[in-house]
C-alpha positions as a Python dict, from the first residue, in 0.01 Angstrom:
ca = {
    (1, 'M'): (0, 0, 0),
    (2, 'K'): (68, 352, 86),
    (3, 'T'): (-200, 551, 208),
    (4, 'T'): (-194, 933, 146),
    (5, 'V'): (-495, 1240, 148),
    (6, 'V'): (-539, 1476, -95),
    (7, 'E'): (-715, 1796, -4),
    (8, 'G'): (-925, 1608, 241),
    (9, 'M'): (-1006, 1275, 27),
    (10, 'V'): (-814, 940, 121),
    (11, 'E'): (-631, 834, -166),
    (12, 'E'): (-466, 500, -173),
    (13, 'T'): (-140, 423, -386),
    (14, 'K'): (-34, 88, -495),
    (15, 'T'): (381, 22, -496),
    (16, 'S'): (528, -26, -749),
    (17, 'A'): (573, -417, -717),
    (18, 'E'): (151, -468, -646),
    (19, 'K'): (148, -294, -1043),
    (20, 'Y'): (359, -562, -1139),
    (21, 'A'): (110, -772, -1085),
    (22, 'E'): (-171, -663, -1149),
    (23, 'K'): (-63, -585, -1480),
    (24, 'K'): (44, -921, -1522),
    (25, 'A'): (-297, -1066, -1457),
    (26, 'K'): (-405, -843, -1681),
    (27, 'K'): (-208, -909, -1919),
    (28, 'A'): (-219, -1323, -1858),
    (29, 'S'): (-607, -1272, -1885),
    (30, 'T'): (-583, -1056, -2234),
    (31, 'V'): (-403, -1351, -2346),
    (32, 'H'): (-623, -1693, -2189),
    (33, 'S'): (-909, -1443, -2376),
    (34, 'E'): (-744, -1462, -2744),
    (35, 'S'): (-685, -1803, -2710),
    (36, 'H'): (-990, -1922, -2594),
    (37, 'P'): (-1258, -1726, -2721),
    (38, 'E'): (-1504, -1975, -2616),
    (39, 'A'): (-1404, -1790, -2218),
    (40, 'T'): (-1528, -1522, -2378),
    (41, 'L'): (-1768, -1526, -2612),
    (42, 'K'): (-2054, -1810, -2602),
    (43, 'K'): (-2038, -1898, -2926),
    (44, 'V'): (-2343, -2082, -3131),
    (45, 'V'): (-2367, -2258, -3392),
    (46, 'T'): (-2710, -2245, -3592),
    (47, 'H'): (-2697, -2578, -3917),
    (48, 'T'): (-2774, -2354, -4262),
    (49, 'R'): (-3002, -2651, -4548),
    (50, 'G'): (-2854, -2593, -4867),
    (51, 'K'): (-3122, -2418, -5154),
    (52, 'K'): (-3165, -2779, -5326),
    (53, 'Y'): (-3247, -2906, -5000),
    (54, 'L'): (-3500, -2679, -4911),
    (55, 'K'): (-3613, -2650, -5259),
    (56, 'S'): (-3687, -3059, -5213),
    (57, 'K'): (-3859, -3052, -4914),
    (58, 'E'): (-4108, -2839, -5005),
    (59, 'N'): (-4320, -3019, -5110),
    (60, 'I'): (-4320, -3281, -4771),
    (61, 'S'): (-4529, -3290, -4488),
    (62, 'S'): (-4294, -3312, -4170),
    (63, 'T'): (-4596, -3413, -3953),
    (64, 'T'): (-4817, -3693, -4212),
    (65, 'L'): (-4782, -4059, -4221),
    (66, 'Y'): (-4782, -4113, -4605),
    (67, 'K'): (-4803, -4445, -4678),
    (68, 'L'): (-4513, -4616, -4808),
    (69, 'S'): (-4538, -4623, -5183),
    (70, 'D'): (-4593, -4209, -5132),
    (71, 'A'): (-4305, -4233, -4946),
    (72, 'I'): (-4153, -4408, -5215),
    (73, 'K'): (-4227, -4161, -5543),
    (74, 'M'): (-4173, -3830, -5296),
    (75, 'V'): (-3848, -3942, -5214),
    (76, 'K'): (-3768, -4031, -5516),
    (77, 'E'): (-3816, -3746, -5672),
    (78, 'S'): (-3723, -3473, -5489),
    (79, 'S'): (-3361, -3697, -5474),
    (80, 'Y'): (-3139, -3398, -5572),
    (81, 'S'): (-2832, -3580, -5610),
    (82, 'K'): (-2587, -3589, -5993),
    (83, 'F'): (-2529, -3947, -5920),
    (84, 'D'): (-2820, -4307, -5897),
    (85, 'G'): (-2895, -4272, -5520),
    (86, 'T'): (-2929, -4506, -5193),
    (87, 'M'): (-3287, -4599, -5087),
    (88, 'E'): (-3260, -4559, -4729),
    (89, 'L'): (-3562, -4684, -4434),
    (90, 'H'): (-3482, -4544, -4091),
    (91, 'L'): (-3634, -4724, -3810),
    (92, 'I'): (-3683, -4659, -3439),
    (93, 'V'): (-3814, -4961, -3272),
    (94, 'K'): (-3905, -5097, -2982),
    (95, 'R'): (-3608, -5274, -2845),
    (96, 'Q'): (-3289, -5261, -2861),
    (97, 'G'): (-3066, -5574, -2983),
    (98, 'T'): (-3405, -5633, -3235),
    (99, 'S'): (-3285, -5839, -3528),
    (100, 'A'): (-3380, -6013, -3848),
    (101, 'Q'): (-3238, -6142, -4131),
    (102, 'V'): (-3434, -6074, -4538),
    (103, 'T'): (-3377, -6179, -4870),
    (104, 'L'): (-3525, -5953, -5060),
    (105, 'P'): (-3747, -6002, -5392),
    (106, 'F'): (-3535, -5774, -5577),
    (107, 'S'): (-3176, -5673, -5559),
    (108, 'T'): (-3041, -5315, -5428),
    (109, 'G'): (-2822, -5215, -5663),
    (110, 'K'): (-2515, -5332, -5427),
    (111, 'Q'): (-2266, -5583, -5468),
    (112, 'K'): (-2287, -5775, -5188),
    (113, 'K'): (-1953, -5999, -5099),
    (114, 'V'): (-1944, -6282, -4952),
    (115, 'E'): (-1645, -6472, -4736),
    (116, 'I'): (-1589, -6750, -4643),
    (117, 'A'): (-1349, -6769, -4358),
    (118, 'T'): (-1069, -6897, -4385),
    (119, 'E'): (-676, -6900, -4195),
    (120, 'K'): (-631, -6594, -4416),
    (121, 'T'): (-999, -6483, -4305),
    (122, 'L'): (-770, -6492, -3968),
    (123, 'E'): (-470, -6295, -4099),
    (124, 'K'): (-699, -6020, -4186),
    (125, 'L'): (-899, -6044, -3878),
    (126, 'K'): (-611, -6021, -3672),
    (127, 'T'): (-517, -5617, -3799),
    (128, 'G'): (-875, -5533, -3804),
    (129, 'K'): (-993, -5521, -4137),
    (130, 'I'): (-1360, -5587, -4247),
    (131, 'D'): (-1399, -5654, -4626),
    (132, 'F'): (-1673, -5828, -4692),
    (133, 'D'): (-2061, -5804, -4598),
    (134, 'L'): (-2177, -6129, -4519),
    (135, 'L'): (-1922, -6361, -4339),
    (136, 'L'): (-1956, -6757, -4341),
    (137, 'A'): (-1780, -7067, -4123),
    (138, 'T'): (-1846, -7394, -4094),
    (139, 'A'): (-1799, -7552, -3747),
    (140, 'E'): (-1422, -7646, -3765),
    (141, 'M'): (-1344, -7248, -3854),
    (142, 'M'): (-1579, -7144, -3515),
    (143, 'P'): (-1411, -7219, -3261),
    (144, 'K'): (-1093, -6987, -3419),
    (145, 'L'): (-1279, -6722, -3508),
    (146, 'A'): (-1442, -6664, -3125),
    (147, 'I'): (-1199, -6433, -3032),
    (148, 'Y'): (-1286, -6216, -3286),
    (149, 'A'): (-1625, -6192, -3151),
    (150, 'R'): (-1626, -5778, -3002),
    (151, 'L'): (-1499, -5691, -3378),
    (152, 'L'): (-1740, -5946, -3581),
    (153, 'G'): (-2008, -5903, -3319),
    (154, 'P'): (-2146, -5508, -3359),
    (155, 'R'): (-2113, -5492, -3710),
    (156, 'G'): (-2424, -5897, -3778),
    (157, 'L'): (-2033, -6025, -3886),
    (158, 'M'): (-1999, -6304, -3653),
    (159, 'P'): (-2110, -6627, -3814),
    (160, 'N'): (-2473, -6795, -3626),
    (161, 'P'): (-2620, -7100, -3654),
    (162, 'K'): (-2957, -6926, -3610),
    (163, 'N'): (-2886, -6753, -3961),
    (164, 'G'): (-2797, -6962, -4151),
    (165, 'T'): (-2418, -6855, -4180),
    (166, 'V'): (-2254, -7104, -3980),
    (167, 'I'): (-2235, -7388, -4352),
    (168, 'K'): (-2170, -7771, -4360),
    (169, 'K'): (-1940, -7708, -4678),
    (170, 'D'): (-1812, -7436, -4910),
    (171, 'S'): (-2147, -7430, -5198),
    (172, 'D'): (-2339, -7381, -4881),
    (173, 'A'): (-2239, -7015, -4970),
    (174, 'E'): (-2454, -7050, -5328),
    (175, 'K'): (-2769, -6949, -5144),
    (176, 'F'): (-2603, -6662, -5033),
    (177, 'K'): (-2533, -6439, -5338),
    (178, 'G'): (-2842, -6383, -5369),
    (179, 'N'): (-3003, -6098, -5189),
    (180, 'L'): (-3024, -6202, -4830),
    (181, 'I'): (-2875, -5914, -4568),
    (182, 'T'): (-2874, -5867, -4205),
    (183, 'V'): (-3078, -5585, -4011),
    (184, 'K'): (-2988, -5543, -3685),
    (185, 'T'): (-3032, -5255, -3466),
    (186, 'E'): (-2724, -4996, -3342),
    (187, 'R'): (-2479, -5103, -3150),
    (188, 'E'): (-2602, -4894, -2805),
    (189, 'Q'): (-2982, -4756, -2944),
    (190, 'P'): (-3253, -4919, -3080),
    (191, 'L'): (-3230, -4774, -3446),
    (192, 'I'): (-3229, -4897, -3725),
    (193, 'H'): (-3033, -4804, -4098),
    (194, 'T'): (-3109, -4996, -4446),
    (195, 'S'): (-3117, -4935, -4768),
    (196, 'F'): (-3372, -5149, -4950),
    (197, 'G'): (-3211, -5095, -5342),
    (198, 'K'): (-3170, -4715, -5599),
    (199, 'V'): (-3305, -4421, -5741),
    (200, 'S'): (-3331, -4571, -6020),
    (201, 'Q'): (-3488, -4811, -5948),
    (202, 'K'): (-3857, -4916, -6046),
    (203, 'E'): (-4143, -4780, -5769),
    (204, 'E'): (-4308, -5170, -5672),
    (205, 'E'): (-3887, -5253, -5679),
    (206, 'L'): (-3888, -5041, -5398),
    (207, 'V'): (-4200, -5058, -5255),
    (208, 'K'): (-4154, -5483, -5203),
    (209, 'N'): (-3800, -5473, -5076),
    (210, 'A'): (-3920, -5195, -4851),
    (211, 'E'): (-4234, -5483, -4734),
    (212, 'C'): (-3991, -5721, -4735),
    (213, 'I'): (-3713, -5576, -4455),
    (214, 'I'): (-4078, -5402, -4263),
    (215, 'T'): (-4309, -5719, -4230),
    (216, 'A'): (-3967, -5940, -4073),
    (217, 'L'): (-3895, -5688, -3820),
    (218, 'G'): (-4185, -5700, -3744),
    (219, 'E'): (-4451, -5414, -3829),
    (220, 'S'): (-4627, -5167, -3600),
    (221, 'K'): (-4487, -5475, -3284),
    (222, 'S'): (-4198, -5320, -3316),
    (223, 'I'): (-4151, -5082, -3475),
    (224, 'I'): (-4210, -4708, -3316),
    (225, 'R'): (-4166, -4465, -3607),
    (226, 'A'): (-3984, -4513, -3964),
    (227, 'F'): (-3820, -4313, -4201),
    (228, 'V'): (-3794, -4344, -4626),
    (229, 'K'): (-3506, -4166, -4761),
    (230, 'S'): (-3236, -4177, -5000),
    (231, 'T'): (-2826, -4041, -5021),
    (232, 'M'): (-2945, -3691, -5052),
    (233, 'S'): (-3310, -3642, -5035),
    (234, 'P'): (-3564, -3530, -4724),
    (235, 'S'): (-3667, -3810, -4505),
    (236, 'V'): (-4076, -3888, -4523),
    (237, 'K'): (-4208, -4026, -4208),
    (238, 'I'): (-4382, -4356, -4351),
    (239, 'Q'): (-4729, -4566, -4158),
    (240, 'I'): (-4683, -4894, -3996),
}
């Protein structure tokens, strides 16, 4: 860098090499800013609810705890899907790993596929394919299923003598084709998500189904908070 004197002031004059290096650095900075806007501008992302959702939520308080029957009625009235939505129960429980097997008094409106483990089942599991809602197995098949415990276990599909899914003969599968469901927490969180019917079902049927699930899980002894909602509706907090 050269230094010259101009009318009593000191002026620093950059060499051609220095000017080129500065120009190159400035250009690189501009390219980075254009390809990575987050480096110069922090984006603010907000979640905006649709008009239908906001309209359906007008009569639902986010702080009130409603009786189960009232909550189900409100969900049915506020559901805005064009199809027959599914009624959902969402629970926060005290302990991760909480589970229960429940036979509901009424249908959930969902066709459940029950499969008895065979060699064909093992072939599907090798590829990671699971196309059943409940897996049953005889004692003879259990050792062969053991290697797939990590695949089936987190989904609540591993046959277990405690919940009766280890059967003695194929005909024992008939008792599982009704309204038997298994509810359990997520793998790493004390959260339970399950369905208990369709929006079009009678209110009393939905109440009975939800009550069975809540009772089987221990009610207030193990449930901290509970919500009901449909596929497309606001959630409603319920009393436990």
